[in-house]
CSV table of N, CA and C in Angstrom, one decimal:
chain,number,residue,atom,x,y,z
A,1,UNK,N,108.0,-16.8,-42.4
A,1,UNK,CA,107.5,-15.9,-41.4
A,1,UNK,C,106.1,-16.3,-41.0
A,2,UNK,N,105.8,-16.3,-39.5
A,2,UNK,CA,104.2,-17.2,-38.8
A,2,UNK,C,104.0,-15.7,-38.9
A,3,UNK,N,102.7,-15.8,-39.4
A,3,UNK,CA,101.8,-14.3,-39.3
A,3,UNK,C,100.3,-15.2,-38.2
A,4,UNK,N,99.6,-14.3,-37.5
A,4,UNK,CA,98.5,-14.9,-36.7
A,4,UNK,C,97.3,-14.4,-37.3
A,5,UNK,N,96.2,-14.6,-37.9
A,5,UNK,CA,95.3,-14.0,-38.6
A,5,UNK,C,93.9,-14.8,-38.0
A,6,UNK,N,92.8,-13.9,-38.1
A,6,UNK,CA,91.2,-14.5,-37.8
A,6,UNK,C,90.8,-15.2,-38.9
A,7,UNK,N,90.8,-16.6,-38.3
A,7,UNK,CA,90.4,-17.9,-39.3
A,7,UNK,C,89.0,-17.2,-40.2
A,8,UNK,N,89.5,-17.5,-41.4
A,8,UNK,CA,88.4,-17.5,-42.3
A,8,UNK,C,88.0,-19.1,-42.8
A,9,UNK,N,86.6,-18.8,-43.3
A,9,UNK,CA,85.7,-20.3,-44.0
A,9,UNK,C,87.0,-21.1,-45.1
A,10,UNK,N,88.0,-20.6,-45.5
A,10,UNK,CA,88.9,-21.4,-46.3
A,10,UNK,C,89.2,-22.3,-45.7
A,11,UNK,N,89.9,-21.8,-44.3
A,11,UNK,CA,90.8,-23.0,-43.6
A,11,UNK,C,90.1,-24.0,-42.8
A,12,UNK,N,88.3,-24.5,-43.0
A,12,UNK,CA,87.6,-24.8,-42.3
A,12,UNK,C,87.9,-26.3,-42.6
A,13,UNK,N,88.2,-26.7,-43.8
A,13,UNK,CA,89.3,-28.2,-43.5
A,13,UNK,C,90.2,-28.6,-43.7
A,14,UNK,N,91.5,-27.5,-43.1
A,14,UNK,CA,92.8,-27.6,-43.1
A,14,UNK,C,92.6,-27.5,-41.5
A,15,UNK,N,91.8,-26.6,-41.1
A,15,UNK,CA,91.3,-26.9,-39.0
A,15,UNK,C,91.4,-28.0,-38.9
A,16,UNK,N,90.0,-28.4,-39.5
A,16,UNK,CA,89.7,-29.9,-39.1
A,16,UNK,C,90.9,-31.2,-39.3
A,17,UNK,N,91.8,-31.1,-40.6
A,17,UNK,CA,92.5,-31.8,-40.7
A,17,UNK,C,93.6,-31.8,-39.8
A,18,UNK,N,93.8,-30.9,-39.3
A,18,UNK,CA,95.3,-30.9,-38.6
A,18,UNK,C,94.5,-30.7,-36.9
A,19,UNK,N,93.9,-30.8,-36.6
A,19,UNK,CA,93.0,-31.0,-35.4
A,19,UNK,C,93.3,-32.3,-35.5
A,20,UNK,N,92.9,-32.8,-36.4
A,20,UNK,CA,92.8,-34.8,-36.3
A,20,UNK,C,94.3,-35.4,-36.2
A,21,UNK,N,94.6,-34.7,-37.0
A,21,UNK,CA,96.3,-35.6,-37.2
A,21,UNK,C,97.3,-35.0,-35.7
A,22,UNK,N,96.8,-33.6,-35.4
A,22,UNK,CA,97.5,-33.8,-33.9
A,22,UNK,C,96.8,-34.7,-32.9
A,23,UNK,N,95.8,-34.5,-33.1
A,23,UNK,CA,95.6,-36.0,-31.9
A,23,UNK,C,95.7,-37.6,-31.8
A,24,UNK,N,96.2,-37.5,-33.4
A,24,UNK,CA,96.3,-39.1,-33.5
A,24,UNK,C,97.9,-38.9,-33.5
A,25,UNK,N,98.4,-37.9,-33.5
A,25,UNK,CA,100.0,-38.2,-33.3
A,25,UNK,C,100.7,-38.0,-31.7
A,26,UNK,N,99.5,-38.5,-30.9
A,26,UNK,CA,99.7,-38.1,-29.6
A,26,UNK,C,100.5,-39.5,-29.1
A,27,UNK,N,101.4,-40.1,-28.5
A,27,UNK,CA,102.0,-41.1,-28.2
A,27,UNK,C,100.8,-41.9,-27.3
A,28,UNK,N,100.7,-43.5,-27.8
A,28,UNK,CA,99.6,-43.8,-27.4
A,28,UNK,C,99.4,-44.8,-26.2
A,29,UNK,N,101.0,-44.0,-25.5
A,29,UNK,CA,101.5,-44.4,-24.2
A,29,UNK,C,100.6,-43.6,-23.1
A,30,UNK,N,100.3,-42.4,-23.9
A,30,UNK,CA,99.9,-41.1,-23.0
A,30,UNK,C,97.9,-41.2,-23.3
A,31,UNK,N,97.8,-41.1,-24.4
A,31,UNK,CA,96.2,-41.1,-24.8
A,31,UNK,C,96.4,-42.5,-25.8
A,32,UNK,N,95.4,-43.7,-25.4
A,32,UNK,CA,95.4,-44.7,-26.3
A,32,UNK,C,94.7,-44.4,-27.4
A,33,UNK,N,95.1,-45.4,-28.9
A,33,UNK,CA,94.3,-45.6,-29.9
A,33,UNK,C,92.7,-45.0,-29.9
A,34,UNK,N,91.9,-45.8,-28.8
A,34,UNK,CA,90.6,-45.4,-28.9
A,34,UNK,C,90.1,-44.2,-28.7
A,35,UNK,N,91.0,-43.5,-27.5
A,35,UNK,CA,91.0,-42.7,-26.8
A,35,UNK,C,90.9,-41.7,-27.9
A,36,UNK,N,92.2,-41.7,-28.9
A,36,UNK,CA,92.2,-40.5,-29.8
A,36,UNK,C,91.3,-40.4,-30.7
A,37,UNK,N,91.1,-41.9,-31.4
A,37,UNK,CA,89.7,-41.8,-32.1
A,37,UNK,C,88.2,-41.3,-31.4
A,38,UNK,N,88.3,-41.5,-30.3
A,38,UNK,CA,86.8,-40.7,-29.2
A,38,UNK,C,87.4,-39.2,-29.3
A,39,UNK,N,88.4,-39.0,-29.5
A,39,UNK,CA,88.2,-37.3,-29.5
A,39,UNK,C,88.7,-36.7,-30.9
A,40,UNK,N,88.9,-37.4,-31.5
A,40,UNK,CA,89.1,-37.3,-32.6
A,40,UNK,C,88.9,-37.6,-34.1
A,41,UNK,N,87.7,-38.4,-34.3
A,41,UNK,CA,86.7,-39.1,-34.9
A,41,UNK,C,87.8,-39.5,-36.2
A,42,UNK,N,88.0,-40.5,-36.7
A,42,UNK,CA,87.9,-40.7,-38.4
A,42,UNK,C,86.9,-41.2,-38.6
A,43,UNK,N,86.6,-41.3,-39.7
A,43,UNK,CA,86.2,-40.0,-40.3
A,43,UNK,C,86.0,-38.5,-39.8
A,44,UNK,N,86.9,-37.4,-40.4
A,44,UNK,CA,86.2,-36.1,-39.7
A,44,UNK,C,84.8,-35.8,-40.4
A,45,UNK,N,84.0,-35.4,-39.4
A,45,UNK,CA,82.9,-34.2,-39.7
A,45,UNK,C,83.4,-33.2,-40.4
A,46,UNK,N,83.7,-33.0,-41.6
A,46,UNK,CA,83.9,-31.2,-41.8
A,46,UNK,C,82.8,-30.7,-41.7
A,47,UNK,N,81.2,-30.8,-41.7
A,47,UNK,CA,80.1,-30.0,-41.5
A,47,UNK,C,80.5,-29.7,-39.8
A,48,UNK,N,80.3,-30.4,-39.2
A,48,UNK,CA,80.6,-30.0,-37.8
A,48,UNK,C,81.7,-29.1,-37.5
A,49,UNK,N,83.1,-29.5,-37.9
A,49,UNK,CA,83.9,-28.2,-37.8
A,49,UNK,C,83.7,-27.0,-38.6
A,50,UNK,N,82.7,-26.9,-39.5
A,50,UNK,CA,82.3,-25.9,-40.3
A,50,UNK,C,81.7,-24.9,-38.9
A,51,UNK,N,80.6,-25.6,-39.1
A,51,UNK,CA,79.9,-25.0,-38.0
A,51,UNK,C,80.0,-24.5,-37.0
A,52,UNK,N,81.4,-25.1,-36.5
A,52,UNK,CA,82.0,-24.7,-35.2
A,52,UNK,C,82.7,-23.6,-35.3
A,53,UNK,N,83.5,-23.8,-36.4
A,53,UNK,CA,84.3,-22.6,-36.9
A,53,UNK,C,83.6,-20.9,-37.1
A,54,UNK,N,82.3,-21.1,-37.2
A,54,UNK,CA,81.8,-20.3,-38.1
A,54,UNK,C,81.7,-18.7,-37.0
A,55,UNK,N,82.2,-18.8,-35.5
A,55,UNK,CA,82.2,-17.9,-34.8
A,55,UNK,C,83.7,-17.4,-34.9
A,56,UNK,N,83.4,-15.9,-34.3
A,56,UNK,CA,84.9,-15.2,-34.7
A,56,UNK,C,85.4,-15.3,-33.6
A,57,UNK,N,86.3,-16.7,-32.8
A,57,UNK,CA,86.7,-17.0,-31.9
A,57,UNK,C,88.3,-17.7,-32.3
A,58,UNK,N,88.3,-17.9,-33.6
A,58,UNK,CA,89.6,-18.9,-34.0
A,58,UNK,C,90.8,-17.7,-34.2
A,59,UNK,N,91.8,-19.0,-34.4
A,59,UNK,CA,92.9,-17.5,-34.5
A,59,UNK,C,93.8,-18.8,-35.6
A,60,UNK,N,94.3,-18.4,-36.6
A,60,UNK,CA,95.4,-19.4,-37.2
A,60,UNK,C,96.9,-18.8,-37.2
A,61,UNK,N,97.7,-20.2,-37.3
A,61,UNK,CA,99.3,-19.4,-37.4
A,61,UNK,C,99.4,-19.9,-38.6
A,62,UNK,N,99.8,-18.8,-39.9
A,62,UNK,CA,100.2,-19.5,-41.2
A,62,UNK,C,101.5,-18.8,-41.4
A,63,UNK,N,101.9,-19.7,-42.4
A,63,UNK,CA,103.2,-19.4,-43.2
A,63,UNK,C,102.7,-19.3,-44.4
A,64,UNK,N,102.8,-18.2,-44.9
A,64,UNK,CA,102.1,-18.1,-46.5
A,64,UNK,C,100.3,-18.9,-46.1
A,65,UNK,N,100.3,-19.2,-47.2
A,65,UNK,CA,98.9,-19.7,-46.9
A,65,UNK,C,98.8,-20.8,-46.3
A,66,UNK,N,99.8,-21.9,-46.0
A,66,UNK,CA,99.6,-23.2,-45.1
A,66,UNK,C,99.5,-23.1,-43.8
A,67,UNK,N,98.6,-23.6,-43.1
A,67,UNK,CA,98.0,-23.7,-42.1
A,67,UNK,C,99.3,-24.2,-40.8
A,68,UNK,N,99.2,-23.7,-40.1
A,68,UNK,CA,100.4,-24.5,-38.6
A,68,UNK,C,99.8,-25.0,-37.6
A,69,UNK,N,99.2,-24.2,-37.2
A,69,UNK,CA,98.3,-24.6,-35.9
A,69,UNK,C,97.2,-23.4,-35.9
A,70,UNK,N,96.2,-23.4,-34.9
A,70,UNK,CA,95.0,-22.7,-34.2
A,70,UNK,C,95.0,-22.8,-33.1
A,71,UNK,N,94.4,-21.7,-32.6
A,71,UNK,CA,93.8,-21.6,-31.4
A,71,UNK,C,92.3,-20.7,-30.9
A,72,UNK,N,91.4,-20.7,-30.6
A,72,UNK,CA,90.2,-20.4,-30.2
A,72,UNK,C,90.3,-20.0,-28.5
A,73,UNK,N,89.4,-18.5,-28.6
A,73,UNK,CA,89.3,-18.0,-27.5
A,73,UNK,C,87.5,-17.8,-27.4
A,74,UNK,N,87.1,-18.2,-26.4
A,74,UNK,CA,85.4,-18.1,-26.0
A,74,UNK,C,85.6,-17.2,-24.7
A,75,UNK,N,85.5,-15.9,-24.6
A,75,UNK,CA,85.5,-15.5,-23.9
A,75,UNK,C,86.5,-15.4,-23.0
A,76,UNK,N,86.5,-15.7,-21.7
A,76,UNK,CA,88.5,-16.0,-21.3
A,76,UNK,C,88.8,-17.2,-20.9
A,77,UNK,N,88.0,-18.5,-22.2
A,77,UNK,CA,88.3,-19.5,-22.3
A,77,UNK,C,89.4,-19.7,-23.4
A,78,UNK,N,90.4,-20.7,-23.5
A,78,UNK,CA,91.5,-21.6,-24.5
A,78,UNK,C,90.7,-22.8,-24.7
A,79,UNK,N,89.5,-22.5,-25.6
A,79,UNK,CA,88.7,-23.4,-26.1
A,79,UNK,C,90.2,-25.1,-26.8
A,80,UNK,N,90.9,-24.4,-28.1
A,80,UNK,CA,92.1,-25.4,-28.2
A,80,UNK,C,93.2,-24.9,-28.6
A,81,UNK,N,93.9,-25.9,-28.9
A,81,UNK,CA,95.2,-24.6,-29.4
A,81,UNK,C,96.0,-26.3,-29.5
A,82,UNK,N,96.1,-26.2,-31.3
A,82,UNK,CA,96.6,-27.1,-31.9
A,82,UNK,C,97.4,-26.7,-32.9
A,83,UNK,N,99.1,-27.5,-32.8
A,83,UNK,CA,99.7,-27.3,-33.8
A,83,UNK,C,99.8,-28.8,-34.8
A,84,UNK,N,100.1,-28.6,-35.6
A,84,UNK,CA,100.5,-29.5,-36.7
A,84,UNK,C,101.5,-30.7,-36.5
A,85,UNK,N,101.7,-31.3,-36.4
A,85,UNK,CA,102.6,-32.2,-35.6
A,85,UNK,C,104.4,-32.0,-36.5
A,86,UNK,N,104.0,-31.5,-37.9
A,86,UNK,CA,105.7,-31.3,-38.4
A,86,UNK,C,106.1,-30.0,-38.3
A,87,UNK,N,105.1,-29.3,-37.1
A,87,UNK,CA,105.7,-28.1,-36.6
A,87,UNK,C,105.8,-27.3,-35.1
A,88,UNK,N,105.6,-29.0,-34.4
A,88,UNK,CA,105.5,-29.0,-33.0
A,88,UNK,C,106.7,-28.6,-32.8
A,89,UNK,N,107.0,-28.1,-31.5
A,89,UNK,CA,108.2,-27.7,-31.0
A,89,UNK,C,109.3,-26.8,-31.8
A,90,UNK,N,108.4,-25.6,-32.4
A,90,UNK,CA,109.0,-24.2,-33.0
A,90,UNK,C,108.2,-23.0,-32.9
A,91,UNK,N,107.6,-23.1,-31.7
A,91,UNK,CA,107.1,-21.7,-31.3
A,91,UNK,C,105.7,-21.5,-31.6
A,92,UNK,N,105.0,-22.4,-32.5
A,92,UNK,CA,104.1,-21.9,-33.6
A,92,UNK,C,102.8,-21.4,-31.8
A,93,UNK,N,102.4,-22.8,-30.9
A,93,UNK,CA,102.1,-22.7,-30.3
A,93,UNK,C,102.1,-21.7,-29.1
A,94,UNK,N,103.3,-20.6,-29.0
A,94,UNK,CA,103.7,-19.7,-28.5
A,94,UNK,C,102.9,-18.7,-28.6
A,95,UNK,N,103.5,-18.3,-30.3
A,95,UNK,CA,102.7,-17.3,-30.7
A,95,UNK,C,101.2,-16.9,-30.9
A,96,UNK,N,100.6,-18.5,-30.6
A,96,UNK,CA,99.4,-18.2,-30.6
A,96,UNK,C,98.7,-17.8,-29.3
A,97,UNK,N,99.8,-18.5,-28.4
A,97,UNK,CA,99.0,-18.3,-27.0
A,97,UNK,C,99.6,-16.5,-26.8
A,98,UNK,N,100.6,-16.2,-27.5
A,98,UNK,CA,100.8,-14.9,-26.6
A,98,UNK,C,99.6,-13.9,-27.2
A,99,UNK,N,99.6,-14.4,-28.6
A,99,UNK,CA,98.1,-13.2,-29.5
A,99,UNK,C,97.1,-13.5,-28.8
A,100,UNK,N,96.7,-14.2,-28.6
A,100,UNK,CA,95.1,-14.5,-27.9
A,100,UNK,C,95.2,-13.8,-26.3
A,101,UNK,N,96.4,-13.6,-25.2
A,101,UNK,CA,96.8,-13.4,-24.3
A,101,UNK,C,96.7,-12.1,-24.4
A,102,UNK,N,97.3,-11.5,-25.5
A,102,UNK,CA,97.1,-9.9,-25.5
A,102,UNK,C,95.7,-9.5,-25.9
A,103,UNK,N,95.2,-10.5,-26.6
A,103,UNK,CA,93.6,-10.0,-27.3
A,103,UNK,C,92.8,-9.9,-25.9
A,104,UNK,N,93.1,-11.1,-24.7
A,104,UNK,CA,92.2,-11.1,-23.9
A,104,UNK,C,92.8,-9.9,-22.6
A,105,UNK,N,93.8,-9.3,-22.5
A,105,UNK,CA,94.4,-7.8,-21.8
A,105,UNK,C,93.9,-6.7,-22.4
A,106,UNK,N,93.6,-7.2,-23.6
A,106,UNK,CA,92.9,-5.6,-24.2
A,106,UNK,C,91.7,-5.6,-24.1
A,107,UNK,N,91.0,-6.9,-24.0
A,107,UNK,CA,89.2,-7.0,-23.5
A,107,UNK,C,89.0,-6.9,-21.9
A,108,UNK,N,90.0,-7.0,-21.6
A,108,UNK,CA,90.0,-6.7,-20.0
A,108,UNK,C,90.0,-7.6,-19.2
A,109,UNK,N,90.0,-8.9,-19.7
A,109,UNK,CA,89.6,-10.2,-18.9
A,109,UNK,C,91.1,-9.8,-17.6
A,110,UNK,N,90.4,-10.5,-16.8
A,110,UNK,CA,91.1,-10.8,-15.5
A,110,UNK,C,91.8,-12.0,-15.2
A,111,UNK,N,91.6,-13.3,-16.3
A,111,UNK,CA,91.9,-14.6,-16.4
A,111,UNK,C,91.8,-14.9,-17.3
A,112,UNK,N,92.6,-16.1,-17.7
A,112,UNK,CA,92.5,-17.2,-18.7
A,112,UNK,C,92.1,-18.5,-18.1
A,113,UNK,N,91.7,-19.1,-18.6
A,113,UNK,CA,91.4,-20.8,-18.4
A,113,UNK,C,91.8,-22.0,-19.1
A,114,UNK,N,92.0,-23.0,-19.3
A,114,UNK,CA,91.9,-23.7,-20.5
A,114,UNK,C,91.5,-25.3,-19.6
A,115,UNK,N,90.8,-26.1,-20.4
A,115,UNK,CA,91.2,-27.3,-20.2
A,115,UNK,C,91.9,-28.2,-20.8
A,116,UNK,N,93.1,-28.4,-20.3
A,116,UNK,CA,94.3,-29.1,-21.1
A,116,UNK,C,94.8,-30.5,-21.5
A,117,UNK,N,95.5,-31.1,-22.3
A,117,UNK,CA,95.4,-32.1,-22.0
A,117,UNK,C,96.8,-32.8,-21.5
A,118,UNK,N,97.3,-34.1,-21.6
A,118,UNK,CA,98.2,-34.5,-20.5
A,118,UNK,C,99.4,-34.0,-21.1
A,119,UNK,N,99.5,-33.6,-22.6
A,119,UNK,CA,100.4,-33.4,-23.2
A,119,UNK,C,100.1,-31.7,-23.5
A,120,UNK,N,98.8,-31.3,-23.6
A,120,UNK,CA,99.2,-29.8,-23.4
A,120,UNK,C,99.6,-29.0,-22.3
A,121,UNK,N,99.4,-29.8,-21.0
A,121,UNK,CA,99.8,-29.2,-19.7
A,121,UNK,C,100.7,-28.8,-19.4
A,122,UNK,N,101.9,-29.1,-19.6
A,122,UNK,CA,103.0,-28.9,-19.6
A,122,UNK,C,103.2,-27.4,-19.8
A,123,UNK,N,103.1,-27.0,-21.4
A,123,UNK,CA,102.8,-25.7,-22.5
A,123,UNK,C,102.6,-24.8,-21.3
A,124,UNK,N,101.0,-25.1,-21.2
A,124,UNK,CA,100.4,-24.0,-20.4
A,124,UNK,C,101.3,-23.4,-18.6
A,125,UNK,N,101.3,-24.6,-18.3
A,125,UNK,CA,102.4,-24.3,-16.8
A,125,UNK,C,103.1,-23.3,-17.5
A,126,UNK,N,104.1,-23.8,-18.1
A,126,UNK,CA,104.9,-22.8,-18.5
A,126,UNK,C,105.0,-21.4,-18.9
A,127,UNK,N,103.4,-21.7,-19.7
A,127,UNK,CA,103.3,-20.2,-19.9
A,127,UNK,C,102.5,-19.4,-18.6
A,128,UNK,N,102.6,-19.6,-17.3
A,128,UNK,CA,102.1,-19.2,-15.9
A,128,UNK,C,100.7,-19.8,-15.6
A,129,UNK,N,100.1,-20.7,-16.3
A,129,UNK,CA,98.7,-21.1,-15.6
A,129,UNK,C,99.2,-22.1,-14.6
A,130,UNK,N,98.4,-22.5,-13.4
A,130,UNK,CA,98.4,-23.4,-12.4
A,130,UNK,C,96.5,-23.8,-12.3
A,131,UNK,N,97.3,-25.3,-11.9
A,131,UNK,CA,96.5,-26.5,-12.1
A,131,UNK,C,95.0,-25.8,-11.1
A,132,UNK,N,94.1,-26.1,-11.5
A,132,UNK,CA,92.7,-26.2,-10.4
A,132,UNK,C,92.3,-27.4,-10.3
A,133,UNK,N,92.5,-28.1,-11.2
A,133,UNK,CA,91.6,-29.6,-10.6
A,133,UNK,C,91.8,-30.5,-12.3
A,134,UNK,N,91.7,-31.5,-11.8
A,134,UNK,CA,91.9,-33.0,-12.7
A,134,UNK,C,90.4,-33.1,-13.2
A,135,UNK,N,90.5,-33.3,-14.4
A,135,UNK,CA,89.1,-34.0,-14.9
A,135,UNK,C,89.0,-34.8,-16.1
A,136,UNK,N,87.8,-35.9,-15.6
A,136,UNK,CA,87.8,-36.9,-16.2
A,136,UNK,C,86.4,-36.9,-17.0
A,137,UNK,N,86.9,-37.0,-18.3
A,137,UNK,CA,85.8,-36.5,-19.5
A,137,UNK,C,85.4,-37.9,-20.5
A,138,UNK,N,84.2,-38.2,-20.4
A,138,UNK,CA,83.4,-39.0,-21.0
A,138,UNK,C,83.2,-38.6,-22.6
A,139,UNK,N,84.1,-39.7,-23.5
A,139,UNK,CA,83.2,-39.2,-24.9
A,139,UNK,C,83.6,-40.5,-25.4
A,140,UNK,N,82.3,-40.8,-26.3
A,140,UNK,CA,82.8,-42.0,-27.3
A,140,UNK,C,82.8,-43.0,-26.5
A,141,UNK,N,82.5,-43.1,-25.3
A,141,UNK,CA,83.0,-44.6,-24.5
A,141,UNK,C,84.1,-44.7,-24.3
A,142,UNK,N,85.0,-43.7,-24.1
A,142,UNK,CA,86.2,-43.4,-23.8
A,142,UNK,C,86.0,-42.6,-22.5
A,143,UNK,N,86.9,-42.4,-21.8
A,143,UNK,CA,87.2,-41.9,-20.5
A,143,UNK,C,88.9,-41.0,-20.4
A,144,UNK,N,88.7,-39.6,-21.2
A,144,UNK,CA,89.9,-38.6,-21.7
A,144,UNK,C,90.1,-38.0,-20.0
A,145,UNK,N,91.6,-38.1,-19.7
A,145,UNK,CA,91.9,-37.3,-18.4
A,145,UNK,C,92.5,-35.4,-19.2
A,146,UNK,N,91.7,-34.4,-18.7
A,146,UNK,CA,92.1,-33.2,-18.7
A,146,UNK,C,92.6,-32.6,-17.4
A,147,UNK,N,92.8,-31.5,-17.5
A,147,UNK,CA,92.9,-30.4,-16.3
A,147,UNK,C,92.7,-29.2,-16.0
A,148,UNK,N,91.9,-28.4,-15.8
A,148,UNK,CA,91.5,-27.2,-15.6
A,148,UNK,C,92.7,-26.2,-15.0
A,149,UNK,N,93.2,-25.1,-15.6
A,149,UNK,CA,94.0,-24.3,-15.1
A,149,UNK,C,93.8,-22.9,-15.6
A,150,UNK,N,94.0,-22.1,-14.9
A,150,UNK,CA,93.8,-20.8,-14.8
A,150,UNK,C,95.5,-19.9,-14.9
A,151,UNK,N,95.0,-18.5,-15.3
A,151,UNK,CA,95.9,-17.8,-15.6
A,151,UNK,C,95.9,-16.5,-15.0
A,152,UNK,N,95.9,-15.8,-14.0
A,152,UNK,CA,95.5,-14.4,-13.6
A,152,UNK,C,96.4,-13.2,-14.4
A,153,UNK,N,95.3,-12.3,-15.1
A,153,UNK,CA,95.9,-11.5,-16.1
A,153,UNK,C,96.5,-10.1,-15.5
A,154,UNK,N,96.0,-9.9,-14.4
A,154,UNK,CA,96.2,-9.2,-13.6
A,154,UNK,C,97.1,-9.2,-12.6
A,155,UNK,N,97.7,-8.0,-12.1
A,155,UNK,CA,98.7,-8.3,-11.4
A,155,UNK,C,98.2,-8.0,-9.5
């Protein structure tokens, strides 16, 4: 059973770790080698994702105590929302977007946003956001294509 819970300091490198391994298991048809190492560093930082973590914005999906995926809300931003790759395509991603979706209807927000990637865009369509605009993001000396889309919470 996926229960959704407010990430605590435990899972701060089981985040990190499965943050990395979803993006290096991205087909490297879609995002190249380098590409995923520029957004993905091997070596991880765990001080960095410590740090990052350390705001009450994360959300985890576990099964007993192992970790499935995360997701992060900054306001009525979808900072990320990463599953595990030997649990892609069973919902895990769902449930996270619908708990963060309700968290952000009960704070009142008016919208959601996310910037997605070529392989999370899809997800999100689905789940009702439409595209605003293409963007091309500099890191590492890599050149990552995302997409800005919005979600109106309101009817």
């Amino acid at each position: 059973m996926i229960t959704i819970e407010v990430y605590s300091n435990e899972y701060a490198a089981a985040v990190a770790e499965l943050f990395t391994a979803a993006v290096h298991a991205i087909d490297s048809s879609i995002y190249s080698v380098e590409q995923q190492q520029a957004w993905a560093p091997i070596p991880i930082d765990h001080y960095q994702w410590q740090a990052r973590l350390s705001s009450e914005r994360c959300y985890l999906a576990l099964m007993g105590d192992q970790l499935l995926g995360f997701i992060e809300l900054d306001g009525n931003d979808i900072d990320c929302c990463y599953v595990h790759p030997r649990f892609q395509a069973q919902g895990v991603a769902t449930r996270l977007y619908q708990h963060i979706e309700a968290i952000a209807k009960q704070r009142g927000y008016e919208h959601l946003r996310v910037d997605a990637s070529r392989v999370a865009k899809p997800f999100f369509e689905k789940h009702g956001f439409t595209q605003i605009r293409e963007n091309q993001v500099a890191r590492a000396g890599q050149t990552l294509t995302n997409f800005t889309l919005d979600k109106p919470l309101t009817s």
